[in-house]
mmCIF file of C-alpha atoms in Angstrom:
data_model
loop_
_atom_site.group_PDB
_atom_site.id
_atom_site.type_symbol
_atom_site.label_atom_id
_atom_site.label_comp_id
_atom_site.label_asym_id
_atom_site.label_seq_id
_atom_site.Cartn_x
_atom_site.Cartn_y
_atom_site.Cartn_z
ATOM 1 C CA UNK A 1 12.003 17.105 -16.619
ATOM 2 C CA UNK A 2 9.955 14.086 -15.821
ATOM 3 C CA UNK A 3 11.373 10.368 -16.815
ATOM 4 C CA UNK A 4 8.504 8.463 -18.683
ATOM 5 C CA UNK A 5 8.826 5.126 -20.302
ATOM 6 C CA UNK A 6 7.148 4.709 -24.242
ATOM 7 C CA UNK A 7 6.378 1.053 -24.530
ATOM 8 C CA UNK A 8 5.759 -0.414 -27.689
ATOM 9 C CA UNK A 9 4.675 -3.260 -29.459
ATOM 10 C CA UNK A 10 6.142 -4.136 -32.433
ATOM 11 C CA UNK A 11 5.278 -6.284 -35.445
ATOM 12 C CA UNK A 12 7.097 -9.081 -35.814
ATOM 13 C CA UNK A 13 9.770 -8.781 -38.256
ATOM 14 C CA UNK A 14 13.614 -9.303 -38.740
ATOM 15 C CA UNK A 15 15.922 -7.674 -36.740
ATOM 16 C CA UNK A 16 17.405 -5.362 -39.181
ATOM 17 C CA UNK A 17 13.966 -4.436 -39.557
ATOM 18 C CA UNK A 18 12.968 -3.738 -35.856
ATOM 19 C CA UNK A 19 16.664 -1.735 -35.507
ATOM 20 C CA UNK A 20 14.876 0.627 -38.254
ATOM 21 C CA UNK A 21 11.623 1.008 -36.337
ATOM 22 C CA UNK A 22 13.247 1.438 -33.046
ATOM 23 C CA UNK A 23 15.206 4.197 -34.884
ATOM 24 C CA UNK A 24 12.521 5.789 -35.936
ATOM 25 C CA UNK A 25 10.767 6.222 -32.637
ATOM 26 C CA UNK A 26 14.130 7.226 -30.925
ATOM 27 C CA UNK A 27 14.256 10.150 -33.059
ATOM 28 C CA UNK A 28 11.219 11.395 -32.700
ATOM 29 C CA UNK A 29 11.993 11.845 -29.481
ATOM 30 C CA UNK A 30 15.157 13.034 -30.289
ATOM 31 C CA UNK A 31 13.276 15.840 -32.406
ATOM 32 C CA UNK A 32 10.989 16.834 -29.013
ATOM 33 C CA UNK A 33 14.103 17.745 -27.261
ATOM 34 C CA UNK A 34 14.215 14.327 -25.154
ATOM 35 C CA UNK A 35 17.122 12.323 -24.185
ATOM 36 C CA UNK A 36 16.382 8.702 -24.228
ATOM 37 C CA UNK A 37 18.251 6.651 -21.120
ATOM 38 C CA UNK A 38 17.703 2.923 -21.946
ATOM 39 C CA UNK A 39 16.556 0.693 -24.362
ATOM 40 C CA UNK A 40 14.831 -2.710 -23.265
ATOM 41 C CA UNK A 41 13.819 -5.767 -25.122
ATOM 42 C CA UNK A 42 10.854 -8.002 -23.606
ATOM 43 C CA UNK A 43 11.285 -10.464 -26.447
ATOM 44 C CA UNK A 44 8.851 -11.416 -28.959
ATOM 45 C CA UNK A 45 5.791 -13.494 -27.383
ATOM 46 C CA UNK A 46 2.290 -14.120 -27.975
ATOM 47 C CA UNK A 47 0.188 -11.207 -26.783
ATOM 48 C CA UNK A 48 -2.860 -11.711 -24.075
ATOM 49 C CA UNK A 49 -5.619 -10.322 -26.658
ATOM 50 C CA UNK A 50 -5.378 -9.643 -30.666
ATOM 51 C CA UNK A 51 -5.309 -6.506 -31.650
ATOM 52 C CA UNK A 52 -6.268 -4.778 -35.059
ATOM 53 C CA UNK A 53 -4.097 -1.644 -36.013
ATOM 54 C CA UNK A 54 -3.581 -0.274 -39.609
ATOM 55 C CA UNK A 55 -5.483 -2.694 -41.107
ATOM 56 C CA UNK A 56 -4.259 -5.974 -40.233
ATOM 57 C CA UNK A 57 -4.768 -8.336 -37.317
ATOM 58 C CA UNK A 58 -2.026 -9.031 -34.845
ATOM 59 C CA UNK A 59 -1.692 -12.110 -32.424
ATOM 60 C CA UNK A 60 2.284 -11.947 -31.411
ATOM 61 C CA UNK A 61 4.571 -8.860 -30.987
ATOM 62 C CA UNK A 62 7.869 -7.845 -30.478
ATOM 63 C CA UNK A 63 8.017 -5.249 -26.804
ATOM 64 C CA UNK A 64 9.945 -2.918 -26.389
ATOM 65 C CA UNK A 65 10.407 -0.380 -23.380
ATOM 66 C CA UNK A 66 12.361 3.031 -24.017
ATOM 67 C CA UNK A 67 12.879 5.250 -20.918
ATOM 68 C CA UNK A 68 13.328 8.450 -21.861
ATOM 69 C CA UNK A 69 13.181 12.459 -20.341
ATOM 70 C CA UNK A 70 11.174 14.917 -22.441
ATOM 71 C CA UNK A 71 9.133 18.147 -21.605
ATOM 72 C CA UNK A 72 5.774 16.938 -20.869
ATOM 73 C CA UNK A 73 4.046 19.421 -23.855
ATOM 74 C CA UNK A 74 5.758 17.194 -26.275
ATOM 75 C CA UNK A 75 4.506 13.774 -25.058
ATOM 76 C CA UNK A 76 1.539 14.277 -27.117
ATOM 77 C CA UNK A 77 3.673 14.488 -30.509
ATOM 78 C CA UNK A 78 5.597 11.679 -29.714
ATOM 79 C CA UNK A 79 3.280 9.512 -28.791
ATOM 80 C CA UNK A 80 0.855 10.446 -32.491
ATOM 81 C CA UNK A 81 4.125 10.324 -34.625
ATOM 82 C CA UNK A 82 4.283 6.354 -32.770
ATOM 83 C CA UNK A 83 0.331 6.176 -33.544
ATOM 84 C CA UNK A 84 1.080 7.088 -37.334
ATOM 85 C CA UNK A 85 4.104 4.614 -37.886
ATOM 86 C CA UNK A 86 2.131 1.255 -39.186
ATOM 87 C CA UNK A 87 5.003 -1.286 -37.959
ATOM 88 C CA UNK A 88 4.270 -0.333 -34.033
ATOM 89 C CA UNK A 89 0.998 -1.913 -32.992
ATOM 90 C CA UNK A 90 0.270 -0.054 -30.388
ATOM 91 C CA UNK A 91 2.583 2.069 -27.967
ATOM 92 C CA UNK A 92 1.513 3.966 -24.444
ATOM 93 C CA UNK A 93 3.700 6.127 -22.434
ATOM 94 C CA UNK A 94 3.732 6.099 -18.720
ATOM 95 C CA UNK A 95 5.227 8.405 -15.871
ATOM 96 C CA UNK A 96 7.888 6.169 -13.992
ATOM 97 C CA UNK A 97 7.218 5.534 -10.646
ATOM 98 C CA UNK A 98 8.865 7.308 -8.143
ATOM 99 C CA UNK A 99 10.041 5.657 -4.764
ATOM 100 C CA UNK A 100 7.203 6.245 -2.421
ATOM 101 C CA UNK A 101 7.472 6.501 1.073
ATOM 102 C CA UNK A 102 4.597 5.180 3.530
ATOM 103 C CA UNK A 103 4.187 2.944 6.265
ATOM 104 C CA UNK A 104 2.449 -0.001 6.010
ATOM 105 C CA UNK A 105 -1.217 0.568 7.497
ATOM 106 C CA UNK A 106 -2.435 -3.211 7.206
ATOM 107 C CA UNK A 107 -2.354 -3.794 11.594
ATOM 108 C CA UNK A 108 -4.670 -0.945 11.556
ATOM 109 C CA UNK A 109 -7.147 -2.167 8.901
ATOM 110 C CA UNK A 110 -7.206 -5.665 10.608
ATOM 111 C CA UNK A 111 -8.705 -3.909 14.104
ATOM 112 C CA UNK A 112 -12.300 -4.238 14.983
ATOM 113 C CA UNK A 113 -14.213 -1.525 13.142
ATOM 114 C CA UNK A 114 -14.307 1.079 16.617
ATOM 115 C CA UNK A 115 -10.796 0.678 16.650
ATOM 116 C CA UNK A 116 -9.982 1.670 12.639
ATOM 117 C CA UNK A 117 -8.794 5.560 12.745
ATOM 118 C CA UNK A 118 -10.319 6.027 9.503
ATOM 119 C CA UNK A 119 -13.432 4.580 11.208
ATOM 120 C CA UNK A 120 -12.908 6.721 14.439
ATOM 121 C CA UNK A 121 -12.357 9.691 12.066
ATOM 122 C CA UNK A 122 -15.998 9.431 10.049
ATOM 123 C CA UNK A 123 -17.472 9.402 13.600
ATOM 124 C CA UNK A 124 -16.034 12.686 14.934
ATOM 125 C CA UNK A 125 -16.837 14.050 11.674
ATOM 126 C CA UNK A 126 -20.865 12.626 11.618
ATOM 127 C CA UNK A 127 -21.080 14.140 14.938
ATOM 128 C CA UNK A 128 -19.592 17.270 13.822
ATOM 129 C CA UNK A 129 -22.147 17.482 11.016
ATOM 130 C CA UNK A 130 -25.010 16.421 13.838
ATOM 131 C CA UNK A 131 -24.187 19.966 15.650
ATOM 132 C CA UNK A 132 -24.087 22.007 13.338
ATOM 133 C CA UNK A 133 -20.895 23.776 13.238
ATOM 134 C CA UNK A 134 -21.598 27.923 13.130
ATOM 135 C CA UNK A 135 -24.992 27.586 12.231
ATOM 136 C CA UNK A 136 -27.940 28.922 14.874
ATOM 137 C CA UNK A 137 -31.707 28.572 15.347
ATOM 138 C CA UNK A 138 -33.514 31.600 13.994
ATOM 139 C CA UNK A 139 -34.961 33.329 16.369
ATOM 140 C CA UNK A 140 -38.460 35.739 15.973
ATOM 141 C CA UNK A 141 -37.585 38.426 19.012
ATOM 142 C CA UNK A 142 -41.111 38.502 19.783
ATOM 143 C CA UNK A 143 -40.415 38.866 23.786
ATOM 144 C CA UNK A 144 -43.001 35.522 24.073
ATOM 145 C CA UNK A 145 -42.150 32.274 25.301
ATOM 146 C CA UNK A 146 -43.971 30.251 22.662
ATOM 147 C CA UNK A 147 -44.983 30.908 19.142
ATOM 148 C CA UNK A 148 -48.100 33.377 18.699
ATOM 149 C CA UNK A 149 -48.810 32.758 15.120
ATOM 150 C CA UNK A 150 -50.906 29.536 13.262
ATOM 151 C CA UNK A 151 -48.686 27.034 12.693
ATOM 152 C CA UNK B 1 15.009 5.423 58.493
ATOM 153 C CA UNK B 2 17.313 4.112 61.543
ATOM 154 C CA UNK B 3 14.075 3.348 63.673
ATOM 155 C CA UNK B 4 12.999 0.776 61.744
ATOM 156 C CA UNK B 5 14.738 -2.490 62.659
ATOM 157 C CA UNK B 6 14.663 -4.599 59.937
ATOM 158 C CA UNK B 7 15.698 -2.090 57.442
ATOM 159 C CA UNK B 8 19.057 -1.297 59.832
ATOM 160 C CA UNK B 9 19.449 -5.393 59.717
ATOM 161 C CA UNK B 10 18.974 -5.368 56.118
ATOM 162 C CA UNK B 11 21.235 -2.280 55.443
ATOM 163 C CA UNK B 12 24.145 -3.631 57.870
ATOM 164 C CA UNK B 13 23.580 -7.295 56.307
ATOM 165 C CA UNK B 14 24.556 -6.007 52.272
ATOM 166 C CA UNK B 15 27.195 -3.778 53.824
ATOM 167 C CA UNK B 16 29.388 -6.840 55.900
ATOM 168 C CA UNK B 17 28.050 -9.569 54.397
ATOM 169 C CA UNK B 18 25.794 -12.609 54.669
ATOM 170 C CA UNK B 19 23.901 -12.746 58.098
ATOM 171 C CA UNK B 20 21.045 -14.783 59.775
ATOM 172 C CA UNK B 21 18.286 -12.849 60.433
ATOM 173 C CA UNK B 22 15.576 -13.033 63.022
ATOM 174 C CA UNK B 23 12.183 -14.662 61.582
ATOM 175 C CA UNK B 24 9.246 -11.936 61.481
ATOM 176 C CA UNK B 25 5.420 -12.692 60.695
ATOM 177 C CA UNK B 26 5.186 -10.702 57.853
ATOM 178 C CA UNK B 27 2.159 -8.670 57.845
ATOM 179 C CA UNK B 28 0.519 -5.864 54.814
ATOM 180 C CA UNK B 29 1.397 -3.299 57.711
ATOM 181 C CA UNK B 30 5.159 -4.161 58.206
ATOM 182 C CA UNK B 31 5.799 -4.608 54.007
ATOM 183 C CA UNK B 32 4.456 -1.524 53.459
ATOM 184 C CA UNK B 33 6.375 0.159 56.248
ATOM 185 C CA UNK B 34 9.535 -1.280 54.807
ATOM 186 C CA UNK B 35 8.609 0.193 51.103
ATOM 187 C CA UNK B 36 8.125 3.475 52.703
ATOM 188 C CA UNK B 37 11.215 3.779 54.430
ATOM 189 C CA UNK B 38 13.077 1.981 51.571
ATOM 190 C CA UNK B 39 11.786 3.686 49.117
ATOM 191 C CA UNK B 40 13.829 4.332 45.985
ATOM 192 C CA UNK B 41 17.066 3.011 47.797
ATOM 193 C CA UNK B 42 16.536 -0.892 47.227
ATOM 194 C CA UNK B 43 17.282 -1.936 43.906
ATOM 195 C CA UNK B 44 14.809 -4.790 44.277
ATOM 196 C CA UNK B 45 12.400 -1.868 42.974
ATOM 197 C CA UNK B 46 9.923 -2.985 39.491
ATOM 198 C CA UNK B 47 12.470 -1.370 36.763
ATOM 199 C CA UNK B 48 10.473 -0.255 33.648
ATOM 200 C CA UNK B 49 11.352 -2.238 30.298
ATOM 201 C CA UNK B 50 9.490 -2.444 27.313
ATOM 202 C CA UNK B 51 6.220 -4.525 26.855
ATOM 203 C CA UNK B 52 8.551 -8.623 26.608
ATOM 204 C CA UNK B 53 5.105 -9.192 25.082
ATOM 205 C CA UNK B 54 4.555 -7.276 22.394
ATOM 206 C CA UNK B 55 3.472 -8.876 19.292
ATOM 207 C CA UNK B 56 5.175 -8.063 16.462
ATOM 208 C CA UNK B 57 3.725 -5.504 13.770
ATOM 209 C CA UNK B 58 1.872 -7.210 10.815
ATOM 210 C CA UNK B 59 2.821 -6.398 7.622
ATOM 211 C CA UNK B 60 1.702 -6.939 4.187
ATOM 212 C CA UNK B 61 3.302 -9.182 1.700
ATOM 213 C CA UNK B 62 4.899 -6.955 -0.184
ATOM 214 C CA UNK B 63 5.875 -4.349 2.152
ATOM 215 C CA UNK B 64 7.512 -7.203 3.977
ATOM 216 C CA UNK B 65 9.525 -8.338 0.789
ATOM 217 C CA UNK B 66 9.646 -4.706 -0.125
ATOM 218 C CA UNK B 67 8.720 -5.264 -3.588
ATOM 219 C CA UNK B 68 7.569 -2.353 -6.013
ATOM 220 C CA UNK B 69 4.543 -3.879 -8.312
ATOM 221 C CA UNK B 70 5.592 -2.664 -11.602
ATOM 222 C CA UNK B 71 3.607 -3.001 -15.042
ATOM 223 C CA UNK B 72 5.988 -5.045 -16.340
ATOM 224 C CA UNK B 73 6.339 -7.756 -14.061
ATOM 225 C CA UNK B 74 2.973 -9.572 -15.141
ATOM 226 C CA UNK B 75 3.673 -12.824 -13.398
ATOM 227 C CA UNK B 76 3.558 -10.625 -10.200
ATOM 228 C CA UNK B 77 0.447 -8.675 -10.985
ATOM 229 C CA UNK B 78 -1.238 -12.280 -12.208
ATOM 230 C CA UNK B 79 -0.697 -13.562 -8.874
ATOM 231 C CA UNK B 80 -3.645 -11.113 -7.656
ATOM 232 C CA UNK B 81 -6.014 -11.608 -10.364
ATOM 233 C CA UNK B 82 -8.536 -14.315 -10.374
ATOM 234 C CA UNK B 83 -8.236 -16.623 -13.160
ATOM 235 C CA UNK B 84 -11.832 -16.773 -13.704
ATOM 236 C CA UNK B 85 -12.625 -13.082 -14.603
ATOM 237 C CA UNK B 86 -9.175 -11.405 -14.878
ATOM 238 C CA UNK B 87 -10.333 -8.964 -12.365
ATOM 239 C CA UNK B 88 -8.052 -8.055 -9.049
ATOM 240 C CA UNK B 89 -8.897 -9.946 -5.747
ATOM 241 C CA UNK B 90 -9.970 -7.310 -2.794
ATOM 242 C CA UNK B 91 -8.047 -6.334 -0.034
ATOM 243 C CA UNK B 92 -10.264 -8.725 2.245
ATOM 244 C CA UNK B 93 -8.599 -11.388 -0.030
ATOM 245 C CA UNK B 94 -5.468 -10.454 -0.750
ATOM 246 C CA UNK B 95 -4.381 -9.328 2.143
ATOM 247 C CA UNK B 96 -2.285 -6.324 1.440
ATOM 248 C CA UNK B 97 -2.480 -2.514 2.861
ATOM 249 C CA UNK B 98 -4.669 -0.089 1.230
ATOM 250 C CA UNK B 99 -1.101 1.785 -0.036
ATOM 251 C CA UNK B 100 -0.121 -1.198 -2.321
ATOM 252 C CA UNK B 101 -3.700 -2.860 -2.860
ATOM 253 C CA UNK B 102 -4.397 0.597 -4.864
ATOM 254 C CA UNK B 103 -0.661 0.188 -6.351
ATOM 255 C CA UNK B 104 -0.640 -2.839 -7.691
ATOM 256 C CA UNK B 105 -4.734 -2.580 -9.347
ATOM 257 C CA UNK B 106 -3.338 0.784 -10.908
ATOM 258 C CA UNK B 107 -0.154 -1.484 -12.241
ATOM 259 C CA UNK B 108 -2.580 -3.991 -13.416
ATOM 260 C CA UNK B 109 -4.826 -1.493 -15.303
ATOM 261 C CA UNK B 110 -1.375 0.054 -16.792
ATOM 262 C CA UNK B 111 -0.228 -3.773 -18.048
ATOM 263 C CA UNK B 112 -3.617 -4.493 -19.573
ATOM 264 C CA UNK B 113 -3.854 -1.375 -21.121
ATOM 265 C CA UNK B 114 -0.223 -1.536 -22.540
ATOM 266 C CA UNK B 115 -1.312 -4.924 -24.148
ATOM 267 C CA UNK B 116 0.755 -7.261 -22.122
ATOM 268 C CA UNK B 117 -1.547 -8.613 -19.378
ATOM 269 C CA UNK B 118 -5.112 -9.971 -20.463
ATOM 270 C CA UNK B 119 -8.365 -8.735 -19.598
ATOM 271 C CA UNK B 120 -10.816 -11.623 -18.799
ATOM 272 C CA UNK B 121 -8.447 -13.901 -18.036
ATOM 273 C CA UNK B 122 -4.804 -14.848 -16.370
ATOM 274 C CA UNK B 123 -2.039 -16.360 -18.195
ATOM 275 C CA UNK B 124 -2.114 -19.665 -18.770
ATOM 276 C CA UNK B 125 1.236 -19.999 -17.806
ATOM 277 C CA UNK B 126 0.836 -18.543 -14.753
ATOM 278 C CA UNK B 127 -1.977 -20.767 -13.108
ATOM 279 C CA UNK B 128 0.218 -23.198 -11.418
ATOM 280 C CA UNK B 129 2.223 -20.221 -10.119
ATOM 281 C CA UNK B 130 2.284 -20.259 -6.049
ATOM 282 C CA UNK B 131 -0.744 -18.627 -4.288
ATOM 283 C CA UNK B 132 -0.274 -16.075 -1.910
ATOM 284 C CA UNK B 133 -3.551 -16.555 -0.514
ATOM 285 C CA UNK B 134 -6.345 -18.309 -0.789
ATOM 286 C CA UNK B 135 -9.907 -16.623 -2.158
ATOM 287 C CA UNK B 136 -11.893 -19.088 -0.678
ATOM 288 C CA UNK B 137 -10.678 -18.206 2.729
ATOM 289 C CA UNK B 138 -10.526 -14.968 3.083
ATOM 290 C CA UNK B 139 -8.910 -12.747 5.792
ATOM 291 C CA UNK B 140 -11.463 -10.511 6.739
ATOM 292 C CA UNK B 141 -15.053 -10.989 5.810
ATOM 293 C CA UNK B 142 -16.597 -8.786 2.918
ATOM 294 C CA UNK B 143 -17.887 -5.560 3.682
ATOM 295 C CA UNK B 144 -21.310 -6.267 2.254
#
């Protein structure tokens, strides 16, 4: 099972209030078979763009981030039984990011173009392309050096 | 090897000690003699090191710092964004490898999307923040 994070916005309302939304998301999750792992409070702040949702027009939330492990198949309930509840304005659930390994390419990209191996790469294949891999001439088996026919 | 005379001084001088030695006219024929029948006996020999001039590998900002953009840290994300159209700066800007350019514009897209980064504009808050770079000098020139 996957980690994901659901973050929500909530409306902004008194803290005994926001303990019984929070509790209502949690369980849903609970319900899906998901474990929840941590519970994190952004704060309440003034959000970048108003958004309408159930009606009403909202210009500040309260966000919250749960990270939580679920089967995939039931991050689609979860996140609709979030979409129904009218005190979350809006919610999205994302994968977690998991610790990627590469080396940083940026001395290559700064090289002169001829240099680039991505660059050096689409010119091997071009060339490639330019011969024709497997493919022939037809040929007319006529036993003639040249072409006896109106062209 | 005993033939040669100056390599039998030179041997006999390491082996008892500081010695005066007869002045020659050095000449390419006698030096390379002396290589030849030194060969890879002298330890005055060229010894093979790495390059003492090798520049160092360049590396992007934020492989440097190793920092993960995340879609919650929008006063890192807003650093990348212009504040005039709330879009993300290219990599001929910006500076960073094509690995964490397409990181942190997919982070960006996540926080905007999630509702708490803007779309047509950056933070107020954040324009006095310190630039990384500077758009009007950028590090490579545009592709087009």
């Amino acid at each position: 099972m996957l980690t994901y994070e659901l973050s929500m916005l909530l409306r902004t309302m008194p803290k005994e209030e926001l303990a019984v939304v929070l509790k209502r998301a949690s369980t849903s999750i609970f319900n899906q078979g998901g474990i929840i792992r941590n519970i994190d409070n952004l704060g309440a702040r003034k959000m970048p763009y108003k958004t309408s949702n159930h009606g009403v027009v909202h210009k500040q939330a309260h966000y919250f981030v749960i990270s939580f492990t679920a089967p995939p198949s039931k991050l689609v309930t979860i996140e609709s039984e979030c979409h129904r509840d009218v005190d979350i304005i809006r919610n999205r659930i994302f994968k977690v990011n998991e610790n990627a390994n590469f080396e940083c390419t940026l001395e290559e990209e700064l090289k002169p173009p001829p240099y680039r191996p991505e660059v050096i790469k689409m010119i091997e294949d071009a060339r490639k392309k330019g011969k024709k891999v497997g493919k022939s001439t037809f040929k007319f088996n006529t036993g003639l050096d040249y072409y006896p026919f109106q062209r | 090897m005993m033939q040669n005379p100056i390599y039998f001084l030179l041997k006999q001088s390491r082996s008892t000690g500081p010695m005066l030695l007869p002045r020659l006219v050095h000449s390419s024929v006698t030096l390379q003699r002396n290589a030849e029948s030194g060969g890879a006996e002298t330890s005055d020999m060229p010894i093979e090191i790495e390059n003492p001039f090798k520049k160092e590998k360049v590396v992007c900002i934020l492989c440097k710092m190793k920092i993960e953009p995340d879609y919650k840290n929008v006063r890192l994300l807003s650093q990348f964004v212009s504040p005039f159209t709330g879009l993300m700066y290219g990599r001929h800007i910006t500076g960073l490898c094509k690995t964490q350019q397409e990181r942190v514009a997919s982070e960006i897209t996540k926080s905007q999307n999630a509702g708490m980064m803007p779309y047509y504009n950056k933070e107020p808050e954040f324009l006095e923040d310190p630039k990384l770079f500077n758009p009007d000098r950028p590090v490579r020139n545009h592709e087009y």
